Amino acid sequence: MQASILKPDYPPVVNSIVTRIVAFITLLLAAGYLFSGSAWVLAYMLFEFLIRYLYGPRFSPVARLGIQIASHSGLAPRMVAGQPKRFAQAIGTAFALTALVLHTGGLPDFAILAMLVLSLFAALEAGIGFCAACLLFGFMIRLGWVQPESCEACSNLAFQQPNHNSASNI
């Protein structure tokens, strides 16, 4: 019996070049909300974060676009652990949901604040490859809040170390 295509699944490793491109597109979407004030932008961001959290890049138009851009960039893939990036998607989902609820609940100033915070972290990921949620995920493993077995790639420190001498480190 074939497994359902809709069964939630996230890849164990992801290309950090793609995640940085997706973060940049997320930054553009957040800017779109900040300039337009449209709840539809927030709704789309919520959809994107949730779909990436559940399925990885499989059904996400933004992630698929990021994969296409990365594949034509000429940069070598830089594979990193997927579970910390999935945790980042969960946090993004929470921020997008919070902003949407605040906006539709008549508190657009607080929705803007949520989008500014999300924008800061998206800019850090896009610009210098710093994933704050990934750092938090590592602390959660060290504190015993997350089982190390949940992220096999996380235990291989050499696997996650950035290669600062590589042209792929944009």
Tab-separated table of N, CA and C in Angstrom:
chain	number	residue	atom	x	y	z
A	1	MET	N	0.842	-1.181	0.000
A	1	MET	CA	0.000	0.000	0.000
A	1	MET	C	0.889	1.248	0.000
A	2	GLN	N	0.627	2.159	-0.921
A	2	GLN	CA	1.428	3.370	-1.063
A	2	GLN	C	1.053	4.383	0.020
A	3	ALA	N	2.085	5.023	0.601
A	3	ALA	CA	1.840	6.060	1.607
A	3	ALA	C	1.170	7.258	0.949
A	4	SER	N	0.332	7.912	1.698
A	4	SER	CA	-0.383	9.076	1.183
A	4	SER	C	0.585	10.204	0.860
A	5	ILE	N	0.356	10.857	-0.271
A	5	ILE	CA	1.184	11.994	-0.663
A	5	ILE	C	0.997	13.160	0.308
A	6	LEU	N	-0.133	13.175	1.022
A	6	LEU	CA	-0.413	14.261	1.956
A	6	LEU	C	0.100	13.997	3.366
A	7	LYS	N	0.778	12.862	3.561
A	7	LYS	CA	1.334	12.564	4.873
A	7	LYS	C	2.442	13.574	5.172
A	8	PRO	N	2.350	14.277	6.319
A	8	PRO	CA	3.401	15.246	6.649
A	8	PRO	C	4.776	14.594	6.672
A	9	ASP	N	5.726	15.270	6.076
A	9	ASP	CA	7.088	14.755	5.978
A	9	ASP	C	8.021	15.937	5.751
A	10	TYR	N	9.158	15.927	6.413
A	10	TYR	CA	10.140	16.994	6.240
A	10	TYR	C	11.479	16.326	5.961
A	11	PRO	N	12.241	16.847	5.014
A	11	PRO	CA	13.511	16.196	4.682
A	11	PRO	C	14.505	16.273	5.843
A	12	PRO	N	15.315	15.225	6.032
A	12	PRO	CA	16.290	15.228	7.126
A	12	PRO	C	17.416	16.241	6.911
A	13	VAL	N	17.692	16.568	5.661
A	13	VAL	CA	18.685	17.600	5.345
A	13	VAL	C	18.096	18.529	4.291
A	14	VAL	N	18.523	19.789	4.346
A	14	VAL	CA	18.053	20.786	3.385
A	14	VAL	C	19.245	21.604	2.898
A	15	ASN	N	19.075	22.219	1.747
A	15	ASN	CA	20.114	23.057	1.163
A	15	ASN	C	20.014	24.453	1.773
A	16	SER	N	21.061	24.887	2.469
A	16	SER	CA	21.007	26.194	3.123
A	16	SER	C	20.967	27.339	2.119
A	17	ILE	N	21.420	27.110	0.895
A	17	ILE	CA	21.303	28.142	-0.142
A	17	ILE	C	19.816	28.392	-0.409
A	18	VAL	N	19.050	27.319	-0.500
A	18	VAL	CA	17.605	27.441	-0.728
A	18	VAL	C	16.939	28.122	0.463
A	19	THR	N	17.311	27.741	1.683
A	19	THR	CA	16.667	28.349	2.851
A	19	THR	C	16.951	29.845	2.914
A	20	ARG	N	18.122	30.253	2.477
A	20	ARG	CA	18.437	31.687	2.475
A	20	ARG	C	17.623	32.419	1.412
A	21	ILE	N	17.414	31.792	0.275
A	21	ILE	CA	16.575	32.399	-0.772
A	21	ILE	C	15.130	32.496	-0.286
A	22	VAL	N	14.637	31.434	0.338
A	22	VAL	CA	13.274	31.441	0.880
A	22	VAL	C	13.141	32.526	1.954
A	23	ALA	N	14.158	32.688	2.783
A	23	ALA	CA	14.127	33.744	3.801
A	23	ALA	C	14.055	35.120	3.150
A	24	PHE	N	14.771	35.310	2.047
A	24	PHE	CA	14.720	36.589	1.337
A	24	PHE	C	13.320	36.840	0.771
A	25	ILE	N	12.719	35.809	0.190
A	25	ILE	CA	11.359	35.958	-0.345
A	25	ILE	C	10.378	36.234	0.797
A	26	THR	N	10.587	35.589	1.941
A	26	THR	CA	9.760	35.853	3.120
A	26	THR	C	9.904	37.307	3.551
A	27	LEU	N	11.116	37.813	3.500
A	27	LEU	CA	11.361	39.220	3.822
A	27	LEU	C	10.602	40.133	2.865
A	28	LEU	N	10.591	39.780	1.583
A	28	LEU	CA	9.833	40.562	0.598
A	28	LEU	C	8.329	40.514	0.889
A	29	LEU	N	7.827	39.337	1.257
A	29	LEU	CA	6.405	39.218	1.597
A	29	LEU	C	6.062	40.055	2.830
A	30	ALA	N	6.925	40.003	3.844
A	30	ALA	CA	6.690	40.804	5.048
A	30	ALA	C	6.692	42.291	4.702
A	31	ALA	N	7.620	42.703	3.842
A	31	ALA	CA	7.648	44.103	3.398
A	31	ALA	C	6.370	44.439	2.643
A	32	GLY	N	5.874	43.492	1.864
A	32	GLY	CA	4.613	43.685	1.159
A	32	GLY	C	3.475	43.963	2.123
A	33	TYR	N	3.452	43.226	3.235
A	33	TYR	CA	2.422	43.497	4.245
A	33	TYR	C	2.641	44.862	4.886
A	34	LEU	N	3.884	45.158	5.251
A	34	LEU	CA	4.165	46.423	5.932
A	34	LEU	C	3.788	47.627	5.078
A	35	PHE	N	3.949	47.515	3.761
A	35	PHE	CA	3.608	48.630	2.874
A	35	PHE	C	2.135	48.647	2.477
A	36	SER	N	1.507	47.474	2.401
A	36	SER	CA	0.114	47.427	1.936
A	36	SER	C	-0.905	47.339	3.065
A	37	GLY	N	-0.512	46.726	4.171
A	37	GLY	CA	-1.455	46.504	5.261
A	37	GLY	C	-2.522	45.471	4.926
A	38	SER	N	-2.248	44.629	3.937
A	38	SER	CA	-3.231	43.652	3.475
A	38	SER	C	-3.175	42.359	4.292
A	39	ALA	N	-4.320	41.978	4.830
A	39	ALA	CA	-4.414	40.713	5.558
A	39	ALA	C	-4.169	39.527	4.634
A	40	TRP	N	-4.407	39.698	3.336
A	40	TRP	CA	-4.179	38.611	2.379
A	40	TRP	C	-2.705	38.221	2.327
A	41	VAL	N	-1.818	39.196	2.477
A	41	VAL	CA	-0.383	38.885	2.495
A	41	VAL	C	-0.069	38.038	3.721
A	42	LEU	N	-0.630	38.411	4.862
A	42	LEU	CA	-0.424	37.623	6.081
A	42	LEU	C	-0.993	36.216	5.927
A	43	ALA	N	-2.161	36.108	5.313
A	43	ALA	CA	-2.772	34.791	5.103
A	43	ALA	C	-1.882	33.927	4.217
A	44	TYR	N	-1.309	34.534	3.173
A	44	TYR	CA	-0.422	33.764	2.303
A	44	TYR	C	0.845	33.353	3.053
A	45	MET	N	1.387	34.257	3.858
A	45	MET	CA	2.577	33.913	4.645
A	45	MET	C	2.275	32.765	5.603
A	46	LEU	N	1.105	32.800	6.228
A	46	LEU	CA	0.706	31.715	7.123
A	46	LEU	C	0.632	30.401	6.356
A	47	PHE	N	0.004	30.422	5.187
A	47	PHE	CA	-0.062	29.229	4.341
A	47	PHE	C	1.342	28.713	4.037
A	48	GLU	N	2.235	29.601	3.614
A	48	GLU	CA	3.595	29.198	3.240
A	48	GLU	C	4.343	28.562	4.406
A	49	PHE	N	4.324	29.220	5.563
A	49	PHE	CA	5.037	28.661	6.715
A	49	PHE	C	4.442	27.317	7.123
A	50	LEU	N	3.129	27.228	7.166
A	50	LEU	CA	2.480	25.989	7.588
A	50	LEU	C	2.758	24.855	6.608
A	51	ILE	N	2.676	25.134	5.334
A	51	ILE	CA	2.902	24.086	4.331
A	51	ILE	C	4.369	23.628	4.358
A	52	ARG	N	5.290	24.567	4.581
A	52	ARG	CA	6.709	24.178	4.675
A	52	ARG	C	6.975	23.419	5.965
A	53	TYR	N	6.311	23.790	7.051
A	53	TYR	CA	6.473	23.052	8.300
A	53	TYR	C	5.999	21.610	8.136
A	54	LEU	N	4.856	21.429	7.517
A	54	LEU	CA	4.282	20.091	7.382
A	54	LEU	C	4.971	19.239	6.324
A	55	TYR	N	5.289	19.836	5.178
A	55	TYR	CA	5.731	19.048	4.025
A	55	TYR	C	7.094	19.433	3.469
A	56	GLY	N	7.791	20.360	4.099
A	56	GLY	CA	9.041	20.820	3.511
A	56	GLY	C	8.745	21.579	2.232
A	57	PRO	N	9.592	21.468	1.246
A	57	PRO	CA	9.401	22.250	0.023
A	57	PRO	C	8.390	21.665	-0.958
A	58	ARG	N	7.880	20.480	-0.667
A	58	ARG	CA	7.076	19.738	-1.637
A	58	ARG	C	5.907	20.528	-2.228
A	59	PHE	N	5.133	21.230	-1.399
A	59	PHE	CA	3.937	21.930	-1.879
A	59	PHE	C	4.047	23.450	-1.780
A	60	SER	N	5.188	23.948	-1.384
A	60	SER	CA	5.360	25.387	-1.173
A	60	SER	C	5.824	26.085	-2.450
A	61	PRO	N	5.010	26.990	-3.000
A	61	PRO	CA	5.457	27.733	-4.183
A	61	PRO	C	6.741	28.525	-3.930
A	62	VAL	N	6.863	29.127	-2.753
A	62	VAL	CA	8.069	29.900	-2.444
A	62	VAL	C	9.291	28.985	-2.370
A	63	ALA	N	9.167	27.845	-1.720
A	63	ALA	CA	10.298	26.912	-1.635
A	63	ALA	C	10.656	26.358	-3.009
A	64	ARG	N	9.650	26.045	-3.818
A	64	ARG	CA	9.923	25.542	-5.175
A	64	ARG	C	10.664	26.606	-5.988
A	65	LEU	N	10.243	27.877	-5.842
A	65	LEU	CA	10.942	28.968	-6.517
A	65	LEU	C	12.376	29.070	-6.010
A	66	GLY	N	12.558	28.956	-4.705
A	66	GLY	CA	13.902	28.993	-4.126
A	66	GLY	C	14.791	27.885	-4.663
A	67	ILE	N	14.233	26.701	-4.828
A	67	ILE	CA	14.988	25.570	-5.389
A	67	ILE	C	15.407	25.880	-6.817
A	68	GLN	N	14.493	26.438	-7.602
A	68	GLN	CA	14.816	26.782	-8.998
A	68	GLN	C	15.901	27.851	-9.073
A	69	ILE	N	15.785	28.882	-8.249
A	69	ILE	CA	16.797	29.947	-8.246
A	69	ILE	C	18.149	29.375	-7.838
A	70	ALA	N	18.174	28.565	-6.783
A	70	ALA	CA	19.433	27.978	-6.311
A	70	ALA	C	20.056	27.079	-7.371
A	71	SER	N	19.226	26.314	-8.072
A	71	SER	CA	19.766	25.386	-9.074
A	71	SER	C	20.377	26.121	-10.261
A	72	HIS	N	19.932	27.346	-10.520
A	72	HIS	CA	20.482	28.133	-11.624
A	72	HIS	C	21.537	29.138	-11.163
A	73	SER	N	21.848	29.144	-9.873
A	73	SER	CA	22.784	30.137	-9.337
A	73	SER	C	24.244	29.776	-9.578
A	74	GLY	N	24.502	28.500	-9.823
A	74	GLY	CA	25.880	28.060	-9.982
A	74	GLY	C	26.575	27.792	-8.655
A	75	LEU	N	25.876	27.988	-7.540
A	75	LEU	CA	26.452	27.735	-6.222
A	75	LEU	C	26.258	26.272	-5.842
A	76	ALA	N	27.279	25.701	-5.235
A	76	ALA	CA	27.184	24.314	-4.779
A	76	ALA	C	26.227	24.239	-3.590
A	77	PRO	N	25.395	23.202	-3.542
A	77	PRO	CA	24.492	23.053	-2.392
A	77	PRO	C	25.286	22.935	-1.092
A	78	ARG	N	24.750	23.493	-0.024
A	78	ARG	CA	25.313	23.362	1.326
A	78	ARG	C	24.241	22.707	2.183
A	79	MET	N	24.377	21.414	2.387
A	79	MET	CA	23.349	20.672	3.103
A	79	MET	C	23.524	20.833	4.616
A	80	VAL	N	22.400	21.112	5.292
A	80	VAL	CA	22.372	21.255	6.744
A	80	VAL	C	21.200	20.433	7.285
A	81	ALA	N	21.197	20.230	8.578
A	81	ALA	CA	20.140	19.447	9.221
A	81	ALA	C	18.772	20.072	8.974
A	82	GLY	N	17.792	19.238	8.676
A	82	GLY	CA	16.452	19.718	8.366
A	82	GLY	C	15.596	20.043	9.580
A	83	GLN	N	15.728	19.292	10.672
A	83	GLN	CA	14.837	19.498	11.819
A	83	GLN	C	14.939	20.895	12.435
A	84	PRO	N	16.130	21.483	12.583
A	84	PRO	CA	16.168	22.865	13.081
A	84	PRO	C	15.471	23.838	12.132
A	85	LYS	N	15.581	23.607	10.837
A	85	LYS	CA	14.895	24.465	9.864
A	85	LYS	C	13.381	24.260	9.957
A	86	ARG	N	12.968	23.036	10.236
A	86	ARG	CA	11.535	22.778	10.431
A	86	ARG	C	11.031	23.521	11.669
A	87	PHE	N	11.832	23.528	12.720
A	87	PHE	CA	11.481	24.280	13.925
A	87	PHE	C	11.341	25.769	13.586
A	88	ALA	N	12.223	26.270	12.734
A	88	ALA	CA	12.128	27.665	12.288
A	88	ALA	C	10.815	27.903	11.546
A	89	GLN	N	10.383	26.930	10.748
A	89	GLN	CA	9.100	27.060	10.040
A	89	GLN	C	7.940	27.115	11.036
A	90	ALA	N	8.040	26.334	12.118
A	90	ALA	CA	6.993	26.356	13.148
A	90	ALA	C	6.925	27.729	13.812
A	91	ILE	N	8.075	28.310	14.094
A	91	ILE	CA	8.095	29.645	14.698
A	91	ILE	C	7.546	30.673	13.713
A	92	GLY	N	7.914	30.557	12.450
A	92	GLY	CA	7.362	31.449	11.429
A	92	GLY	C	5.855	31.317	11.328
A	93	THR	N	5.352	30.081	11.432
A	93	THR	CA	3.906	29.849	11.427
A	93	THR	C	3.254	30.590	12.591
A	94	ALA	N	3.866	30.496	13.768
A	94	ALA	CA	3.314	31.168	14.951
A	94	ALA	C	3.298	32.686	14.766
A	95	PHE	N	4.370	33.243	14.215
A	95	PHE	CA	4.418	34.691	13.989
A	95	PHE	C	3.387	35.123	12.951
A	96	ALA	N	3.275	34.383	11.863
A	96	ALA	CA	2.312	34.742	10.818
A	96	ALA	C	0.879	34.625	11.335
A	97	LEU	N	0.594	33.567	12.093
A	97	LEU	CA	-0.741	33.399	12.667
A	97	LEU	C	-1.042	34.528	13.650
A	98	THR	N	-0.080	34.838	14.497
A	98	THR	CA	-0.254	35.928	15.461
A	98	THR	C	-0.532	37.244	14.750
A	99	ALA	N	0.254	37.544	13.728
A	99	ALA	CA	0.061	38.791	12.982
A	99	ALA	C	-1.309	38.826	12.315
A	100	LEU	N	-1.729	37.704	11.739
A	100	LEU	CA	-3.032	37.660	11.072
A	100	LEU	C	-4.174	37.857	12.075
A	101	VAL	N	-4.089	37.196	13.221
A	101	VAL	CA	-5.120	37.342	14.254
A	101	VAL	C	-5.148	38.781	14.769
A	102	LEU	N	-3.974	39.351	15.015
A	102	LEU	CA	-3.920	40.734	15.492
A	102	LEU	C	-4.481	41.701	14.456
A	103	HIS	N	-4.104	41.502	13.207
A	103	HIS	CA	-4.575	42.387	12.137
A	103	HIS	C	-6.094	42.319	11.996
A	104	THR	N	-6.616	41.102	11.896
A	104	THR	CA	-8.066	40.949	11.708
A	104	THR	C	-8.839	41.271	12.986
A	105	GLY	N	-8.158	41.245	14.125
A	105	GLY	CA	-8.792	41.586	15.397
A	105	GLY	C	-8.760	43.074	15.702
A	106	GLY	N	-8.316	43.866	14.744
A	106	GLY	CA	-8.325	45.308	14.938
A	106	GLY	C	-7.099	45.871	15.628
A	107	LEU	N	-6.024	45.105	15.671
A	107	LEU	CA	-4.781	45.562	16.294
A	107	LEU	C	-3.637	45.547	15.276
A	108	PRO	N	-3.769	46.310	14.200
A	108	PRO	CA	-2.759	46.254	13.143
A	108	PRO	C	-1.374	46.717	13.588
A	109	ASP	N	-1.290	47.606	14.574
A	109	ASP	CA	0.029	48.046	15.042
A	109	ASP	C	0.813	46.886	15.649
A	110	PHE	N	0.116	46.009	16.352
A	110	PHE	CA	0.783	44.841	16.931
A	110	PHE	C	1.120	43.806	15.856
A	111	ALA	N	0.281	43.724	14.837
A	111	ALA	CA	0.586	42.848	13.700
A	111	ALA	C	1.850	43.336	13.000
A	112	ILE	N	1.973	44.644	12.855
A	112	ILE	CA	3.176	45.226	12.244
A	112	ILE	C	4.400	44.882	13.085
A	113	LEU	N	4.276	44.970	14.401
A	113	LEU	CA	5.387	44.621	15.286
A	113	LEU	C	5.802	43.161	15.087
A	114	ALA	N	4.825	42.258	15.008
A	114	ALA	CA	5.134	40.841	14.776
A	114	ALA	C	5.861	40.658	13.448
A	115	MET	N	5.430	41.380	12.418
A	115	MET	CA	6.080	41.272	11.106
A	115	MET	C	7.477	41.890	11.115
A	116	LEU	N	7.686	42.933	11.901
A	116	LEU	CA	9.029	43.513	12.013
A	116	LEU	C	9.992	42.531	12.676
A	117	VAL	N	9.526	41.839	13.707
A	117	VAL	CA	10.368	40.832	14.370
A	117	VAL	C	10.667	39.688	13.402
A	118	LEU	N	9.636	39.198	12.719
A	118	LEU	CA	9.837	38.133	11.736
A	118	LEU	C	10.805	38.599	10.644
A	119	SER	N	10.669	39.845	10.216
A	119	SER	CA	11.546	40.397	9.176
A	119	SER	C	12.999	40.429	9.625
A	120	LEU	N	13.225	40.782	10.883
A	120	LEU	CA	14.591	40.804	11.411
A	120	LEU	C	15.236	39.427	11.286
A	121	PHE	N	14.520	38.391	11.712
A	121	PHE	CA	15.088	37.048	11.667
A	121	PHE	C	15.201	36.515	10.241
A	122	ALA	N	14.260	36.868	9.379
A	122	ALA	CA	14.371	36.483	7.965
A	122	ALA	C	15.570	37.175	7.326
A	123	ALA	N	15.809	38.431	7.687
A	123	ALA	CA	16.956	39.166	7.139
A	123	ALA	C	18.274	38.553	7.605
A	124	LEU	N	18.336	38.120	8.853
A	124	LEU	CA	19.553	37.471	9.354
A	124	LEU	C	19.833	36.176	8.599
A	125	GLU	N	18.793	35.389	8.367
A	125	GLU	CA	18.965	34.137	7.613
A	125	GLU	C	19.358	34.429	6.177
A	126	ALA	N	18.639	35.342	5.536
A	126	ALA	CA	18.912	35.642	4.127
A	126	ALA	C	20.277	36.293	3.947
A	127	GLY	N	20.617	37.206	4.825
A	127	GLY	CA	21.837	37.988	4.648
A	127	GLY	C	23.117	37.291	5.053
A	128	ILE	N	23.112	36.668	6.231
A	128	ILE	CA	24.361	36.070	6.724
A	128	ILE	C	24.221	34.590	7.068
A	129	GLY	N	23.063	34.015	6.796
A	129	GLY	CA	22.875	32.589	7.045
A	129	GLY	C	22.713	32.239	8.510
A	130	PHE	N	22.331	33.220	9.336
A	130	PHE	CA	22.127	32.963	10.762
A	130	PHE	C	20.675	32.594	11.017
A	131	CYS	N	20.466	31.396	11.548
A	131	CYS	CA	19.124	30.892	11.851
A	131	CYS	C	18.966	30.866	13.373
A	132	ALA	N	18.289	31.874	13.914
A	132	ALA	CA	18.104	31.971	15.363
A	132	ALA	C	17.315	30.777	15.902
A	133	ALA	N	16.308	30.333	15.167
A	133	ALA	CA	15.519	29.181	15.606
A	133	ALA	C	16.381	27.920	15.647
A	134	CYS	N	17.325	27.814	14.723
A	134	CYS	CA	18.226	26.655	14.713
A	134	CYS	C	19.122	26.667	15.948
A	135	LEU	N	19.592	27.858	16.329
A	135	LEU	CA	20.392	27.995	17.541
A	135	LEU	C	19.561	27.587	18.757
A	136	LEU	N	18.330	28.054	18.816
A	136	LEU	CA	17.423	27.698	19.900
A	136	LEU	C	17.166	26.190	19.918
A	137	PHE	N	17.008	25.585	18.747
A	137	PHE	CA	16.797	24.143	18.645
A	137	PHE	C	17.988	23.396	19.259
A	138	GLY	N	19.201	23.853	18.967
A	138	GLY	CA	20.400	23.241	19.547
A	138	GLY	C	20.417	23.343	21.063
A	139	PHE	N	20.032	24.508	21.597
A	139	PHE	CA	19.946	24.669	23.047
A	139	PHE	C	18.903	23.726	23.636
A	140	MET	N	17.797	23.555	22.940
A	140	MET	CA	16.738	22.666	23.423
A	140	MET	C	17.221	21.216	23.476
A	141	ILE	N	18.069	20.822	22.531
A	141	ILE	CA	18.649	19.473	22.569
A	141	ILE	C	19.569	19.357	23.778
A	142	ARG	N	20.440	20.363	23.979
A	142	ARG	CA	21.378	20.327	25.105
A	142	ARG	C	20.657	20.311	26.454
A	143	LEU	N	19.518	20.998	26.539
A	143	LEU	CA	18.750	21.036	27.782
A	143	LEU	C	17.904	19.782	27.989
A	144	GLY	N	17.843	18.920	26.976
A	144	GLY	CA	17.063	17.693	27.075
A	144	GLY	C	15.591	17.874	26.748
A	145	TRP	N	15.212	19.037	26.225
A	145	TRP	CA	13.817	19.286	25.860
A	145	TRP	C	13.468	18.625	24.539
A	146	VAL	N	14.482	18.377	23.721
A	146	VAL	CA	14.316	17.696	22.438
A	146	VAL	C	15.286	16.524	22.445
A	147	GLN	N	14.808	15.352	22.065
A	147	GLN	CA	15.660	14.175	22.024
A	147	GLN	C	16.673	14.296	20.888
A	148	PRO	N	17.952	14.037	21.148
A	148	PRO	CA	18.961	14.121	20.087
A	148	PRO	C	18.635	13.227	18.893
A	149	GLU	N	17.941	12.111	19.134
A	149	GLU	CA	17.585	11.194	18.054
A	149	GLU	C	16.615	11.833	17.057
A	150	SER	N	15.944	12.905	17.459
A	150	SER	CA	14.992	13.557	16.553
A	150	SER	C	15.705	14.263	15.410
A	151	CYS	N	17.009	14.443	15.558
A	151	CYS	CA	17.778	15.112	14.512
A	151	CYS	C	19.144	14.452	14.401
A	152	GLU	N	19.206	13.398	13.618
A	152	GLU	CA	20.454	12.660	13.452
A	152	GLU	C	21.556	13.548	12.886
A	153	ALA	N	21.221	14.394	11.923
A	153	ALA	CA	22.219	15.270	11.305
A	153	ALA	C	22.753	16.301	12.293
A	154	CYS	N	21.965	16.648	13.315
A	154	CYS	CA	22.406	17.637	14.302
A	154	CYS	C	23.602	17.141	15.106
A	155	SER	N	23.701	15.844	15.294
A	155	SER	CA	24.777	15.300	16.115
A	155	SER	C	26.115	15.294	15.402
A	156	ASN	N	26.103	15.473	14.098
A	156	ASN	CA	27.330	15.508	13.318
A	156	ASN	C	27.751	16.965	13.151
A	157	LEU	N	28.581	17.449	14.078
A	157	LEU	CA	28.947	18.867	14.082
A	157	LEU	C	29.636	19.301	12.802
A	158	ALA	N	30.448	18.442	12.218
A	158	ALA	CA	31.135	18.802	10.975
A	158	ALA	C	30.133	19.029	9.855
A	159	PHE	N	29.015	18.335	9.939
A	159	PHE	CA	27.983	18.444	8.909
A	159	PHE	C	27.384	19.845	8.877
A	160	GLN	N	27.264	20.485	10.051
A	160	GLN	CA	26.588	21.770	10.138
A	160	GLN	C	27.526	22.965	10.092
A	161	GLN	N	28.802	22.773	10.232
A	161	GLN	CA	29.705	23.910	10.267
A	161	GLN	C	29.771	24.584	8.915
A	162	PRO	N	29.607	25.922	8.892
A	162	PRO	CA	29.706	26.619	7.612
A	162	PRO	C	31.126	26.572	7.087
A	163	ASN	N	31.239	26.472	5.787
A	163	ASN	CA	32.538	26.479	5.133
A	163	ASN	C	32.789	27.899	4.652
A	164	HIS	N	33.520	28.681	5.446
A	164	HIS	CA	33.721	30.092	5.139
A	164	HIS	C	34.656	30.310	3.960
A	165	ASN	N	35.309	29.275	3.495
A	165	ASN	CA	36.203	29.407	2.346
A	165	ASN	C	35.522	29.035	1.041
A	166	SER	N	34.264	28.654	1.125
A	166	SER	CA	33.561	28.164	-0.056
A	166	SER	C	32.830	29.290	-0.768
A	167	ALA	N	32.824	29.236	-2.077
A	167	ALA	CA	32.076	30.214	-2.870
A	167	ALA	C	30.583	30.040	-2.675
A	168	SER	N	30.164	28.886	-2.140
A	168	SER	CA	28.735	28.649	-1.950
A	168	SER	C	28.206	29.351	-0.708
A	169	ASN	N	29.077	29.942	0.074
A	169	ASN	CA	28.643	30.618	1.291
A	169	ASN	C	28.275	32.058	0.974
A	170	ILE	N	27.048	32.267	0.494
A	170	ILE	CA	26.629	33.614	0.099
A	170	ILE	C	26.177	34.438	1.269
